[in-house]
């Protein structure tokens, strides 16, 4: 099938409020048919406080009807560069956390075998771990936008939750800590040792204060130099944004990015070797206005634009 078969519905023919609800109004597809597979993972069994991210994929689909064809800055029309389609949701058991992780891993292993790169919509941040298990057997780099490092060891005696995915991924050899950068980290921590693992492993943590002092261009230039030209995964937690822009999330932290800063940082990923990406922690029940999900959908389009032009290999 050609790129022409994977075009979004035209708003001049089918109004945005009509037709099936799919990511960016793209056709439903299988991973075998596309270059980039947009996939929902409606799972939030890894949350430790405010739940609701399991509803993220559905509401982001709805809000993504506002996405248009051509990026206004870069001029990129990703739908004319790659075959992209909505490959549905991973169906997980919300009552079996470890079983759900296995289901997610198996699903994305199939996506990888099909030759498609995943653009994933969560779900809580624990989903990044099984996605990585499915798409790589060797350590890759990571550019991670978040308010939290998510390299803790455990909560309530459980080592698998939305605060631990990147520690587990390093331990399992899925991520190269020397090629990891975390941007936007902030907020009080529950223990003075919370960052010890990340620092000892060599993960570059850029706190929000450093980001503000240095600016987008310098920070993203460093991030690009850290991951280099090798295979890299991108993970964007919506709580990287200040909650005045994205209140619908489980663990909000004040003092975060503006939406404009977030867009500029994602655009700065252009040309990297991106093997996959995710957008996580949108919790629609905490934002009845839909603004957080709309923001998530817009950032998803930004990620699709850079992935469409990325040198993945």
XYZ file of N, CA, C and O in Angstrom, residues 73-272:
800
model
N 5.795 25.695 10.825
C 7.160 26.207 10.892
C 8.071 25.490 9.899
O 8.762 26.117 9.087
N 8.072 24.173 9.942
C 9.003 23.395 9.125
C 8.476 23.132 7.717
O 9.258 22.793 6.824
N 7.157 23.268 7.546
C 6.565 22.939 6.253
C 6.426 21.454 6.016
O 6.002 21.023 4.935
N 6.751 20.649 7.026
C 6.683 19.197 6.892
C 5.221 18.741 6.885
O 4.414 19.162 7.721
N 4.884 17.888 5.943
C 3.616 17.165 5.957
C 3.953 15.695 6.156
O 4.288 14.998 5.189
N 3.921 15.205 7.395
C 4.380 13.833 7.644
C 3.575 12.793 6.873
O 4.097 11.735 6.520
N 2.323 13.129 6.580
C 1.464 12.184 5.877
C 1.881 12.010 4.416
O 1.440 11.069 3.758
N 2.718 12.914 3.931
C 3.240 12.801 2.573
C 4.638 12.195 2.539
O 5.197 11.982 1.460
N 5.209 11.935 3.723
C 6.556 11.382 3.804
C 6.587 9.912 4.190
O 7.485 9.179 3.777
N 5.656 9.510 5.033
C 5.629 8.130 5.518
C 4.197 7.616 5.542
O 3.233 8.395 5.545
N 4.087 6.313 5.571
C 2.784 5.686 5.796
C 2.569 5.629 7.308
O 3.294 4.924 8.011
N 1.594 6.387 7.797
C 1.268 6.387 9.224
C -0.196 5.993 9.392
O -1.056 6.437 8.619
N -0.469 5.178 10.379
C -1.838 4.738 10.602
C -2.099 4.463 12.063
O -1.169 4.295 12.863
N -3.380 4.445 12.418
C -3.800 4.110 13.777
C -3.893 2.592 13.874
O -4.749 1.965 13.242
N -2.993 2.017 14.652
C -2.941 0.562 14.794
C -3.655 0.075 16.052
O -3.378 -1.027 16.548
N -4.557 0.904 16.563
C -5.413 0.479 17.657
C -4.741 0.547 19.015
O -3.715 1.198 19.195
N -5.333 -0.143 19.971
C -4.853 -0.174 21.349
C -4.312 -1.546 21.701
O -4.786 -2.571 21.185
N -3.352 -1.564 22.597
C -2.950 -2.815 23.230
C -4.005 -3.140 24.281
O -4.293 -2.316 25.154
N -4.599 -4.295 24.192
C -5.640 -4.687 25.139
C -4.978 -5.328 26.349
O -4.408 -6.420 26.257
N -5.025 -4.627 27.485
C -4.337 -5.106 28.679
C -5.331 -5.413 29.787
O -6.432 -4.847 29.835
N -4.914 -6.297 30.681
C -5.716 -6.638 31.850
C -5.418 -5.619 32.952
O -4.307 -5.600 33.483
N -6.396 -4.777 33.329
C -6.114 -3.743 34.332
C -5.931 -4.294 35.740
O -5.527 -3.554 36.642
N -6.203 -5.585 35.935
C -6.092 -6.185 37.265
C -4.841 -7.042 37.420
O -4.636 -7.653 38.462
N -4.006 -7.082 36.397
C -2.799 -7.919 36.431
C -1.639 -7.096 35.897
O -1.363 -7.092 34.686
N -0.915 -6.407 36.774
C 0.128 -5.492 36.335
C 1.227 -6.217 35.577
O 1.578 -5.828 34.458
N 1.800 -7.256 36.147
C 2.905 -7.946 35.488
C 2.446 -8.628 34.206
O 3.168 -8.641 33.202
N 1.242 -9.169 34.219
C 0.702 -9.765 33.001
C 0.504 -8.724 31.919
O 0.751 -8.985 30.726
N 0.076 -7.521 32.318
C -0.106 -6.441 31.350
C 1.226 -6.051 30.718
O 1.306 -5.789 29.507
N 2.291 -6.004 31.515
C 3.610 -5.681 30.969
C 4.029 -6.705 29.917
O 4.580 -6.345 28.866
N 3.758 -7.977 30.173
C 4.082 -9.012 29.191
C 3.263 -8.839 27.915
O 3.785 -9.011 26.803
N 1.980 -8.501 28.076
C 1.113 -8.299 26.911
C 1.619 -7.139 26.057
O 1.679 -7.230 24.819
N 1.997 -6.045 26.722
C 2.496 -4.867 25.999
C 3.798 -5.205 25.274
O 3.989 -4.856 24.107
N 4.701 -5.887 25.971
C 5.982 -6.271 25.346
C 5.762 -7.128 24.115
O 6.392 -6.916 23.061
N 4.877 -8.098 24.229
C 4.603 -8.999 23.112
C 4.013 -8.237 21.934
O 4.387 -8.467 20.773
N 3.114 -7.307 22.218
C 2.490 -6.512 21.155
C 3.547 -5.715 20.395
O 3.585 -5.725 19.155
N 4.427 -5.045 21.126
C 5.413 -4.196 20.457
C 6.534 -5.003 19.815
O 7.164 -4.536 18.863
N 6.759 -6.209 20.298
C 7.688 -7.089 19.585
C 7.129 -7.400 18.201
O 7.881 -7.455 17.212
N 5.810 -7.568 18.117
C 5.175 -7.782 16.826
C 5.268 -6.567 15.928
O 5.486 -6.685 14.711
N 5.117 -5.381 16.517
C 5.272 -4.144 15.751
C 6.685 -4.047 15.184
O 6.892 -3.693 14.023
N 7.656 -4.391 16.023
C 9.066 -4.338 15.596
C 9.323 -5.335 14.470
O 9.986 -5.003 13.479
N 8.808 -6.545 14.601
C 9.000 -7.556 13.545
C 8.383 -7.106 12.233
O 8.880 -7.420 11.144
N 7.290 -6.351 12.331
C 6.609 -5.872 11.123
C 7.372 -4.751 10.435
O 7.044 -4.379 9.301
N 8.375 -4.197 11.117
C 9.189 -3.150 10.522
C 8.656 -1.750 10.727
O 9.165 -0.796 10.128
N 7.654 -1.597 11.584
C 7.091 -0.266 11.863
C 7.733 0.316 13.111
O 8.140 -0.417 14.024
N 7.843 1.646 13.129
C 8.294 2.335 14.335
C 7.073 2.786 15.125
O 6.137 3.368 14.557
N 7.055 2.561 16.445
C 5.879 2.917 17.226
C 5.898 4.367 17.707
O 6.927 4.888 18.133
N 4.744 5.007 17.611
C 4.481 6.298 18.236
C 3.337 6.039 19.196
O 2.200 5.845 18.779
N 3.651 5.992 20.486
C 2.793 5.384 21.492
C 2.105 6.447 22.341
O 2.716 7.450 22.713
N 0.844 6.188 22.665
C 0.076 7.081 23.523
C -0.358 6.330 24.768
O -1.074 5.328 24.682
N 0.113 6.810 25.949
C -0.268 6.170 27.201
C -1.509 6.816 27.769
O -2.032 7.780 27.216
N -1.907 6.213 28.887
C -1.170 5.324 29.726
C -0.186 6.044 30.634
O 0.224 7.160 30.399
N 0.115 5.346 31.762
C 1.113 5.903 32.671
C 2.515 5.567 32.178
O 2.694 4.830 31.209
N 3.534 6.134 32.855
C 4.888 6.069 32.315
C 5.511 4.692 32.422
O 6.545 4.435 31.778
N 4.930 3.797 33.172
C 5.473 2.446 33.229
C 5.442 1.784 31.856
O 6.244 0.884 31.584
N 4.543 2.225 30.959
C 4.428 1.555 29.667
C 5.712 1.644 28.852
O 5.944 0.800 27.988
N 6.556 2.644 29.116
C 7.788 2.764 28.338
C 8.661 1.526 28.499
O 9.336 1.110 27.543
N 8.668 0.930 29.670
C 9.500 -0.257 29.909
C 9.114 -1.407 28.986
O 9.979 -1.924 28.254
N 7.856 -1.843 28.953
C 7.534 -2.953 28.046
C 7.616 -2.583 26.566
O 7.880 -3.457 25.734
N 7.397 -1.309 26.224
C 7.591 -0.911 24.827
C 9.048 -1.143 24.435
O 9.343 -1.732 23.385
N 9.972 -0.694 25.288
C 11.394 -0.900 25.002
C 11.743 -2.385 24.953
O 12.526 -2.820 24.098
N 11.160 -3.168 25.842
C 11.413 -4.612 25.805
C 11.014 -5.200 24.461
O 11.652 -6.135 23.962
N 9.953 -4.646 23.879
C 9.455 -5.186 22.623
C 10.237 -4.764 21.404
O 10.300 -5.515 20.419
N 10.848 -3.576 21.439
C 11.432 -3.048 20.196
C 12.954 -3.060 20.164
O 13.530 -2.768 19.120
N 13.610 -3.404 21.269
C 15.074 -3.438 21.231
C 15.611 -4.536 22.137
O 15.041 -4.834 23.184
N 16.700 -5.126 21.704
C 17.413 -6.107 22.533
C 18.786 -5.574 22.925
O 19.530 -6.248 23.632
N 19.098 -4.374 22.453
C 20.373 -3.733 22.764
C 20.102 -2.362 23.371
O 19.078 -1.734 23.086
N 21.015 -1.863 24.218
C 20.782 -0.558 24.849
C 20.734 0.573 23.831
O 21.574 0.659 22.938
N 19.724 1.435 23.972
C 19.559 2.583 23.086
C 19.643 3.861 23.913
O 19.643 3.837 25.151
N 19.718 4.980 23.242
C 19.712 6.268 23.923
C 18.299 6.711 24.241
O 17.316 6.158 23.725
N 18.208 7.728 25.090
C 16.891 8.217 25.501
C 16.931 9.730 25.693
O 17.805 10.256 26.385
N 15.976 10.418 25.085
C 15.696 11.809 25.427
C 14.343 11.821 26.114
O 13.335 11.405 25.538
N 14.341 12.294 27.352
C 13.215 12.112 28.259
C 12.792 13.473 28.816
O 13.568 14.133 29.505
N 11.573 13.900 28.490
C 11.015 15.147 29.009
C 10.050 14.805 30.143
O 9.092 14.059 29.938
N 10.300 15.379 31.319
C 9.510 14.957 32.477
C 9.762 15.897 33.644
O 10.792 16.592 33.686
N 8.834 15.893 34.602
C 9.084 16.564 35.870
C 9.824 15.646 36.834
O 10.399 16.108 37.821
N 9.817 14.338 36.539
C 10.355 13.341 37.460
C 11.343 12.438 36.732
O 11.173 12.119 35.552
N 12.351 11.983 37.454
C 13.388 11.149 36.867
C 12.909 9.739 36.562
O 13.406 9.090 35.649
N 11.959 9.239 37.358
C 11.414 7.887 37.171
C 12.499 6.820 37.195
O 12.438 5.822 36.461
N 13.500 7.054 38.057
C 14.570 6.072 38.247
C 14.598 5.586 39.699
O 15.634 5.162 40.200
N 13.456 5.656 40.346
C 13.366 5.161 41.720
C 13.398 3.632 41.702
O 13.201 3.002 40.655
N 13.614 3.031 42.854
C 13.724 1.577 42.908
C 12.379 0.903 43.136
O 12.056 -0.100 42.500
N 11.579 1.463 44.048
C 10.286 0.843 44.341
C 9.382 1.795 45.102
O 9.849 2.760 45.712
N 8.098 1.529 45.023
C 7.094 2.172 45.867
C 6.249 1.080 46.493
O 5.829 0.134 45.809
N 6.012 1.186 47.787
C 5.181 0.219 48.502
C 5.666 -1.216 48.274
O 4.876 -2.162 48.200
N 6.994 -1.367 48.125
C 7.556 -2.686 47.925
C 7.431 -3.221 46.514
O 7.839 -4.354 46.236
N 6.881 -2.418 45.600
C 6.672 -2.853 44.217
C 7.693 -2.168 43.308
O 7.808 -0.940 43.306
N 8.424 -2.962 42.528
C 9.492 -2.435 41.677
C 9.009 -2.046 40.293
O 9.792 -1.584 39.471
N 7.716 -2.234 40.001
C 7.168 -1.911 38.687
C 6.010 -0.937 38.838
O 4.875 -1.332 39.139
N 6.316 0.343 38.641
C 5.308 1.388 38.729
C 5.790 2.570 37.892
O 6.891 2.531 37.330
N 5.001 3.626 37.821
C 5.351 4.726 36.914
C 6.518 5.570 37.408
O 6.961 6.467 36.678
N 7.055 5.256 38.571
C 8.237 5.953 39.051
C 9.528 5.170 38.852
O 10.601 5.652 39.226
N 9.450 3.985 38.244
C 10.623 3.114 38.151
C 11.020 2.652 36.742
O 11.996 1.910 36.618
N 10.315 3.039 35.667
C 10.585 2.384 34.379
C 12.001 2.546 33.857
O 12.560 1.616 33.253
N 12.627 3.700 34.089
C 13.931 3.930 33.487
C 15.045 3.248 34.279
O 16.067 2.856 33.706
N 14.854 3.068 35.564
C 15.814 2.277 36.337
C 15.775 0.821 35.888
O 16.813 0.198 35.649
N 14.555 0.275 35.763
C 14.440 -1.104 35.294
C 15.017 -1.252 33.890
O 15.676 -2.252 33.579
N 14.774 -0.262 33.018
C 15.254 -0.358 31.638
C 16.778 -0.338 31.574
O 17.382 -1.032 30.749
N 17.412 0.456 32.440
C 18.875 0.458 32.507
C 19.367 -0.892 33.017
O 20.292 -1.494 32.457
N 18.754 -1.386 34.093
C 19.151 -2.668 34.666
C 18.997 -3.814 33.672
O 19.796 -4.762 33.671
N 17.987 -3.733 32.817
C 17.723 -4.803 31.854
C 18.523 -4.649 30.559
O 18.383 -5.461 29.645
N 19.356 -3.616 30.483
C 20.177 -3.427 29.302
C 19.418 -2.902 28.094
O 19.877 -3.053 26.951
N 18.293 -2.248 28.340
C 17.496 -1.674 27.250
C 17.910 -0.241 26.944
O 17.712 0.239 25.827
N 18.446 0.452 27.938
C 18.888 1.830 27.793
C 20.352 1.943 28.185
O 20.799 1.311 29.143
N 21.080 2.765 27.443
C 22.468 3.082 27.773
C 22.457 4.357 28.618
O 22.159 5.435 28.104
N 22.747 4.263 29.913
C 22.639 5.447 30.767
C 23.565 6.583 30.353
O 23.278 7.749 30.640
N 24.657 6.262 29.672
C 25.581 7.313 29.209
C 25.011 8.075 28.015
O 25.531 9.115 27.637
N 23.951 7.532 27.436
C 23.270 8.189 26.311
C 21.830 8.541 26.685
O 20.936 8.521 25.849
N 21.638 8.898 27.946
C 20.327 9.300 28.436
C 20.374 10.722 28.960
O 21.311 11.100 29.667
N 19.356 11.497 28.631
C 19.235 12.845 29.158
C 17.780 13.075 29.570
O 16.860 12.726 28.830
N 17.604 13.622 30.760
C 16.282 13.901 31.309
C 16.153 15.406 31.482
O 16.966 16.033 32.168
N 15.110 15.984 30.890
C 14.997 17.438 30.801
C 13.707 17.912 31.471
O 12.628 17.401 31.171
N 13.859 18.888 32.371
C 12.693 19.482 33.024
C 12.428 18.982 34.419
O 11.394 19.317 35.015
N 13.346 18.190 34.964
C 13.141 17.571 36.283
C 13.012 18.659 37.344
O 13.744 19.656 37.344
N 12.081 18.459 38.261
C 11.832 19.489 39.274
C 10.955 18.915 40.387
O 10.458 17.794 40.306
N 10.773 19.739 41.427
C 9.878 19.395 42.526
C 10.604 18.755 43.687
O 11.650 18.119 43.532
N 10.027 18.920 44.861
C 10.580 18.290 46.056
C 10.561 16.777 45.907
O 9.735 16.215 45.185
N 11.494 16.112 46.572
C 11.589 14.659 46.488
C 11.359 14.046 47.857
O 11.518 14.692 48.891
N 10.968 12.788 47.861
C 10.598 12.126 49.104
C 11.798 11.627 49.889
O 11.685 11.335 51.078
N 12.938 11.543 49.214
C 14.142 11.040 49.861
C 15.343 11.710 49.219
O 15.415 11.825 47.990
N 16.316 12.116 50.013
C 17.497 12.802 49.487
C 18.295 11.929 48.534
O 19.108 12.436 47.753
N 18.073 10.626 48.561
C 18.822 9.703 47.715
C 18.099 9.366 46.414
O 18.537 8.494 45.657
N 16.992 10.041 46.132
C 16.168 9.680 44.977
C 16.913 9.739 43.639
O 16.582 9.018 42.706
N 17.911 10.609 43.520
C 18.627 10.739 42.251
C 19.950 9.994 42.245
O 20.693 10.069 41.260
N 20.259 9.294 43.316
C 21.569 8.650 43.426
C 21.807 7.634 42.313
O 22.899 7.579 41.732
N 20.816 6.810 42.013
C 20.999 5.790 40.976
C 21.286 6.446 39.635
O 22.220 6.058 38.917
N 20.479 7.445 39.273
C 20.640 8.101 37.977
C 22.019 8.735 37.854
O 22.706 8.589 36.827
N 22.439 9.422 38.903
C 23.738 10.090 38.853
C 24.877 9.084 38.791
O 25.838 9.255 38.028
N 24.786 8.019 39.577
C 25.848 7.011 39.586
C 25.938 6.287 38.245
O 27.033 5.894 37.812
N 24.802 6.128 37.586
C 24.782 5.430 36.296
C 25.295 6.306 35.159
O 25.620 5.797 34.083
N 25.341 7.611 35.375
C 25.810 8.514 34.335
C 24.710 9.183 33.536
O 24.977 9.774 32.474
N 23.477 9.112 34.018
C 22.359 9.770 33.337
C 22.477 11.278 33.523
O 22.690 11.753 34.637
N 22.332 12.026 32.461
C 22.388 13.484 32.528
C 21.014 14.021 32.912
O 20.033 13.832 32.191
N 20.938 14.656 34.073
C 19.698 15.253 34.559
C 19.792 16.772 34.397
O 20.707 17.403 34.924
N 18.863 17.341 33.675
C 18.801 18.791 33.510
C 17.559 19.292 34.236
O 16.426 19.112 33.772
N 17.794 19.865 35.410
C 16.674 20.391 36.180
C 16.092 21.622 35.498
O 16.755 22.284 34.685
N 14.872 21.925 35.820
C 14.180 23.026 35.159
C 14.919 24.350 35.341
O 14.940 25.197 34.445
N 15.573 24.524 36.497
C 16.304 25.763 36.745
C 17.467 25.929 35.762
O 17.723 27.024 35.261
N 18.164 24.836 35.479
C 19.248 24.897 34.500
C 18.688 25.168 33.107
O 19.272 25.941 32.324
N 17.563 24.538 32.795
C 16.929 24.772 31.502
C 16.589 26.250 31.318
O 16.862 26.839 30.267
N 16.016 26.863 32.346
C 15.637 28.276 32.256
C 16.869 29.154 32.083
O 16.882 30.107 31.292
N 17.935 28.828 32.807
C 19.149 29.636 32.744
C 19.839 29.524 31.387
O 20.306 30.526 30.828
N 19.887 28.320 30.821
C 20.650 28.102 29.591
C 19.830 28.318 28.319
O 20.376 28.711 27.291
N 18.552 27.993 28.366
C 17.711 28.170 27.194
C 17.581 26.927 26.347
O 18.361 25.969 26.462
N 16.580 26.961 25.469
C 16.231 25.796 24.659
C 17.381 25.368 23.754
O 17.731 24.182 23.688
N 17.969 26.297 23.030
C 18.974 25.932 22.029
C 20.165 25.213 22.654
O 20.619 24.179 22.142
N 20.667 25.745 23.768
C 21.837 25.133 24.406
C 21.501 23.764 24.982
O 22.281 22.810 24.851
N 20.349 23.668 25.624
C 19.960 22.393 26.245
C 19.748 21.321 25.188
O 20.210 20.178 25.314
N 19.054 21.665 24.118
C 18.781 20.657 23.102
C 20.035 20.307 22.301
O 20.182 19.169 21.836
N 20.953 21.249 22.154
C 22.228 20.924 21.512
C 22.982 19.897 22.349
O 23.585 18.946 21.808
N 22.958 20.062 23.660
C 23.603 19.080 24.526
C 22.895 17.737 24.453
O 23.550 16.681 24.388
N 21.568 17.758 24.465
C 20.810 16.509 24.387
C 21.148 15.745 23.113
O 21.349 14.521 23.130
N 21.234 16.458 22.005
C 21.578 15.822 20.739
C 22.990 15.240 20.776
O 23.235 14.155 20.238
N 23.914 15.954 21.427
C 25.283 15.443 21.496
C 25.368 14.199 22.380
O 26.192 13.313 22.136
N 24.515 14.129 23.397
C 24.529 12.967 24.294
C 24.071 11.707 23.573
O 24.665 10.637 23.703
N 22.998 11.802 22.807
C 22.495 10.598 22.125
C 23.221 10.345 20.816
O 23.278 9.203 20.340
N 23.785 11.396 20.219
C 24.531 11.224 18.977
C 23.666 10.712 17.840
O 22.447 10.920 17.796
N 24.302 10.002 16.920
C 23.590 9.505 15.750
C 23.087 8.087 15.889
O 22.503 7.535 14.951
N 23.280 7.483 17.068
C 22.857 6.095 17.267
C 21.367 6.032 17.623
O 20.705 7.044 17.834
N 20.869 4.828 17.727
C 19.435 4.592 17.935
C 18.972 5.214 19.247
O 19.595 5.026 20.291
N 17.851 5.934 19.178
C 17.374 6.716 20.319
C 15.862 6.618 20.425
O 15.142 6.606 19.419
N 15.395 6.556 21.652
C 13.965 6.575 21.959
C 13.637 7.914 22.608
O 14.482 8.501 23.311
N 12.421 8.420 22.384
C 11.976 9.690 22.958
C 10.742 9.432 23.815
O 9.798 8.765 23.371
N 10.763 9.953 25.034
C 9.617 9.795 25.925
C 9.215 11.146 26.488
O 10.036 11.860 27.073
N 7.942 11.508 26.309
C 7.444 12.807 26.759
C 6.297 12.591 27.743
O 5.211 12.157 27.367
N 6.572 12.901 29.010
C 5.546 12.870 30.051
C 4.862 14.239 30.058
O 5.524 15.271 30.178
N 3.541 14.258 29.959
C 2.820 15.525 29.877
C 3.032 16.376 31.120
O 2.875 17.605 31.075
N 3.453 15.765 32.254
C 3.688 16.587 33.447
C 5.006 17.353 33.371
O 5.333 18.127 34.275
N 5.751 17.180 32.281
C 6.883 18.086 32.030
C 6.374 19.519 31.864
O 7.087 20.479 32.176
N 5.144 19.645 31.379
C 4.535 20.960 31.225
C 4.067 21.489 32.570
O 3.687 20.723 33.472
N 4.062 22.802 32.707
C 3.473 23.400 33.889
C 1.994 23.046 33.932
O 1.318 23.048 32.894
N 1.446 22.734 35.115
C 0.037 22.337 35.186
C -0.941 23.429 34.776
O -2.119 23.136 34.538
N -0.484 24.674 34.672
C -1.371 25.701 34.129
C -1.659 25.448 32.655
O -2.681 25.908 32.128
N -0.781 24.690 31.987
C -0.988 24.325 30.589
C -1.579 22.929 30.444
O -2.257 22.653 29.456
N -1.296 22.045 31.406
C -1.719 20.650 31.305
C -2.121 20.138 32.689
O -1.382 19.374 33.318
N -3.293 20.541 33.177
C -3.711 20.115 34.515
C -4.133 18.656 34.598
O -4.144 18.072 35.683
N -4.462 18.055 33.459
C -4.970 16.692 33.473
C -3.884 15.651 33.484
O -3.634 14.959 32.492
N -3.228 15.522 34.631
C -2.171 14.521 34.782
C -2.106 14.062 36.228
O -2.616 14.743 37.121
N -1.486 12.921 36.450
C -1.548 12.300 37.760
C -0.633 12.889 38.809
O -0.945 12.865 39.993
N 0.519 13.434 38.388
C 1.494 13.943 39.345
C 1.968 15.319 38.900
O 3.103 15.482 38.442
N 1.120 16.334 38.993
C 1.499 17.667 38.511
C 2.569 18.304 39.388
O 2.620 18.083 40.595
N 3.440 19.082 38.740
C 4.482 19.841 39.442
C 4.511 21.249 38.857
O 4.679 21.407 37.638
N 4.377 22.260 39.691
C 4.414 23.619 39.165
C 5.819 23.973 38.684
O 6.788 23.307 39.020
N 5.907 25.052 37.896
C 7.209 25.530 37.437
C 7.733 24.836 36.206
O 8.938 24.838 35.967
N 6.857 24.247 35.397
C 7.307 23.475 34.251
C 7.361 24.246 32.957
O 7.245 25.472 32.919
N 7.512 23.507 31.865
C 7.608 24.104 30.537
C 6.294 24.750 30.124
O 5.211 24.323 30.538
N 6.393 25.726 29.252
C 5.222 26.192 28.526
C 5.001 25.263 27.337
O 5.895 24.509 26.935
N 3.818 25.321 26.765
C 3.569 24.518 25.575
C 4.470 24.953 24.422
O 4.930 24.121 23.629
N 4.743 26.238 24.319
C 5.601 26.728 23.233
C 7.021 26.186 23.389
O 7.667 25.791 22.407
N 7.528 26.143 24.629
C 8.858 25.577 24.855
C 8.881 24.098 24.489
O 9.847 23.610 23.883
N 7.824 23.392 24.859
C 7.764 21.961 24.554
C 7.783 21.720 23.048
O 8.497 20.832 22.555
N 7.028 22.497 22.319
C 7.024 22.341 20.866
C 8.409 22.594 20.274
O 8.877 21.841 19.412
N 9.065 23.634 20.749
C 10.391 23.965 20.225
C 11.394 22.856 20.528
O 12.257 22.536 19.690
N 11.302 22.253 21.706
C 12.239 21.184 22.056
C 12.015 19.945 21.203
O 12.979 19.306 20.760
N 10.761 19.591 20.972
C 10.494 18.428 20.131
C 10.985 18.687 18.709
O 11.579 17.811 18.072
N 10.776 19.896 18.201
C 11.251 20.211 16.848
C 12.765 20.075 16.754
O 13.302 19.739 15.693
N 13.455 20.316 17.861
C 14.919 20.227 17.874
C 15.423 18.790 17.790
O 16.630 18.559 17.710
N 14.521 17.815 17.785
C 14.903 16.408 17.639
C 15.067 16.011 16.183
O 15.468 14.876 15.889
N 14.756 16.911 15.270
C 14.775 16.576 13.843
C 16.126 16.024 13.419
O 17.176 16.549 13.785
N 16.087 14.936 12.656
C 17.298 14.337 12.116
C 17.933 13.275 12.981
O 18.862 12.605 12.543
N 17.460 13.112 14.217
C 18.009 12.062 15.074
C 17.511 10.691 14.623
O 16.513 10.567 13.906
